[in-house]
Amino acid sequence: MNEKWLLEKDDYVPKKERDTYIDKSILSFLKILSRIRSVKNRDKVFYRIDPVLKVIFTILNILFISLSRNFTYLFILDIYVIISILLMDSEDRKKIMSISFIFPIVTLIMLIPSMMKGNIYNSLLLFQRIILSVLFANILSYSTQWTHISRTLKLLFVPDIFIWVMEIGLKYIILLGEYSTSLLYALKLRSIGKNQDKQGSISRIMGNLFLKSYRMSQDLSSAMECRGFVGEYKVSIEFKLKNIDYIYGLINIIIIVLFVILNY
């Protein structure tokens, strides 16, 4: 026979409470994880370009932008960057345009006193260089997977230990991000009603995350030692150029030649 209190209707109404902080934290973690995990295998032309070429020419273009003092060359690069963005997915296009202008605009505001004293040319030149460099870096970031970028660095004779640390770091950011998201969901479920100590809960999550990362680093070190790791990082790269790669390479070579002609 059931107890009488089991048959009574539960009239519990939890007190209203704002979970904005936890919700925003969960959304931020999920955005970062989806950003790292995203597979850039879309139909747009720019995503089909070989990542090795994209990394190499992005580095060269940023280098030449920092060396150039010619507005005509920078204006040509403006057109090139706009066309590149138009060849990308609309979602990535919006993100690139929204985040690429924040830092250059702040820099421009800081340069206003210098411009008021007559140093207009150099100030505008610096602003133009910054905005182009940021756009080039973001275009590469949004159109290329992180794993492809790290593999390309191997071709550029970047030290193995640097590539290895970067790859391991990215993998563990994903693992720890998933662990943090699970902890935040657990905190949200346990915060039904009124939780007066959310800040304390967040600090305990951070402490738990630190201990988890410490244990994972020890496990990784032990695994590397057992497998005889000697610091050599091997990467298999398939380098097969397509028509779009040749067109992309030719355009960038022309831009490099224009840099030499217009600046020297």
PDB file of N, CA and C in Angstrom, residues 37-49 54 89 92 142-145 148 242:
ATOM      1  N   ARG A  37      36.761  21.869 -33.796  1.00  0.00           N
ATOM      2  CA  ARG A  37      36.410  20.602 -34.439  1.00  0.00           C
ATOM      3  C   ARG A  37      35.873  20.762 -35.849  1.00  0.00           C
ATOM      4  N   SER A  38      35.491  21.963 -36.214  1.00  0.00           N
ATOM      5  CA  SER A  38      34.817  22.166 -37.501  1.00  0.00           C
ATOM      6  C   SER A  38      35.685  21.668 -38.651  1.00  0.00           C
ATOM      7  N   VAL A  39      35.070  20.964 -39.569  1.00  0.00           N
ATOM      8  CA  VAL A  39      35.765  20.417 -40.730  1.00  0.00           C
ATOM      9  C   VAL A  39      35.452  21.285 -41.936  1.00  0.00           C
ATOM     10  N   LYS A  40      36.485  21.975 -42.437  1.00  0.00           N
ATOM     11  CA  LYS A  40      36.287  22.880 -43.562  1.00  0.00           C
ATOM     12  C   LYS A  40      36.319  22.103 -44.870  1.00  0.00           C
ATOM     13  N   ASN A  41      35.211  21.445 -45.144  1.00  0.00           N
ATOM     14  CA  ASN A  41      35.120  20.677 -46.382  1.00  0.00           C
ATOM     15  C   ASN A  41      33.881  21.134 -47.132  1.00  0.00           C
ATOM     16  N   ARG A  42      33.818  22.438 -47.437  1.00  0.00           N
ATOM     17  CA  ARG A  42      32.627  23.007 -48.029  1.00  0.00           C
ATOM     18  C   ARG A  42      32.800  23.164 -49.530  1.00  0.00           C
ATOM     19  N   ASP A  43      31.717  23.577 -50.145  1.00  0.00           N
ATOM     20  CA  ASP A  43      31.715  23.621 -51.606  1.00  0.00           C
ATOM     21  C   ASP A  43      32.369  24.870 -52.178  1.00  0.00           C
ATOM     22  N   LYS A  44      32.506  25.893 -51.358  1.00  0.00           N
ATOM     23  CA  LYS A  44      33.085  27.134 -51.857  1.00  0.00           C
ATOM     24  C   LYS A  44      34.527  26.915 -52.325  1.00  0.00           C
ATOM     25  N   VAL A  45      34.924  27.757 -53.298  1.00  0.00           N
ATOM     26  CA  VAL A  45      36.224  27.560 -53.955  1.00  0.00           C
ATOM     27  C   VAL A  45      37.383  27.663 -52.975  1.00  0.00           C
ATOM     28  N   PHE A  46      37.346  28.636 -52.084  1.00  0.00           N
ATOM     29  CA  PHE A  46      38.514  28.915 -51.238  1.00  0.00           C
ATOM     30  C   PHE A  46      38.859  27.755 -50.310  1.00  0.00           C
ATOM     31  N   TYR A  47      37.853  26.940 -49.941  1.00  0.00           N
ATOM     32  CA  TYR A  47      38.117  25.822 -49.024  1.00  0.00           C
ATOM     33  C   TYR A  47      38.832  24.668 -49.728  1.00  0.00           C
ATOM     34  N   ARG A  48      38.788  24.660 -51.064  1.00  0.00           N
ATOM     35  CA  ARG A  48      39.393  23.543 -51.805  1.00  0.00           C
ATOM     36  C   ARG A  48      40.862  23.782 -52.130  1.00  0.00           C
ATOM     37  N   ILE A  49      41.367  24.947 -51.816  1.00  0.00           N
ATOM     38  CA  ILE A  49      42.789  25.231 -52.068  1.00  0.00           C
ATOM     39  C   ILE A  49      43.652  24.434 -51.096  1.00  0.00           C
ATOM     40  N   LYS A  54      48.095  27.736 -48.862  1.00  0.00           N
ATOM     41  CA  LYS A  54      47.452  28.825 -48.112  1.00  0.00           C
ATOM     42  C   LYS A  54      48.334  29.302 -46.955  1.00  0.00           C
ATOM     43  N   ASP A  89      32.312  30.760 -47.246  1.00  0.00           N
ATOM     44  CA  ASP A  89      30.954  30.550 -46.777  1.00  0.00           C
ATOM     45  C   ASP A  89      30.421  31.816 -46.095  1.00  0.00           C
ATOM     46  N   ASP A  92      31.166  32.078 -42.277  1.00  0.00           N
ATOM     47  CA  ASP A  92      32.549  32.455 -41.985  1.00  0.00           C
ATOM     48  C   ASP A  92      32.815  33.903 -42.392  1.00  0.00           C
ATOM     49  N   TYR A 142      39.872  30.511 -40.665  1.00  0.00           N
ATOM     50  CA  TYR A 142      38.511  30.041 -40.908  1.00  0.00           C
ATOM     51  C   TYR A 142      38.398  29.108 -42.114  1.00  0.00           C
ATOM     52  N   SER A 143      39.413  29.068 -42.953  1.00  0.00           N
ATOM     53  CA  SER A 143      39.319  28.228 -44.156  1.00  0.00           C
ATOM     54  C   SER A 143      40.197  26.983 -44.086  1.00  0.00           C
ATOM     55  N   THR A 144      40.964  26.822 -42.996  1.00  0.00           N
ATOM     56  CA  THR A 144      41.908  25.712 -42.909  1.00  0.00           C
ATOM     57  C   THR A 144      41.819  25.043 -41.548  1.00  0.00           C
ATOM     58  N   GLN A 145      41.868  23.723 -41.544  1.00  0.00           N
ATOM     59  CA  GLN A 145      41.848  22.989 -40.275  1.00  0.00           C
ATOM     60  C   GLN A 145      43.175  23.172 -39.542  1.00  0.00           C
ATOM     61  N   HIS A 148      45.879  20.651 -40.447  1.00  0.00           N
ATOM     62  CA  HIS A 148      46.574  20.922 -41.711  1.00  0.00           C
ATOM     63  C   HIS A 148      47.630  22.014 -41.532  1.00  0.00           C
ATOM     64  N   LYS A 242      45.886  20.834 -57.576  1.00  0.00           N
ATOM     65  CA  LYS A 242      44.766  20.858 -58.515  1.00  0.00           C
ATOM     66  C   LYS A 242      44.824  22.174 -59.300  1.00  0.00           C
TER      67      LYS A 242
END
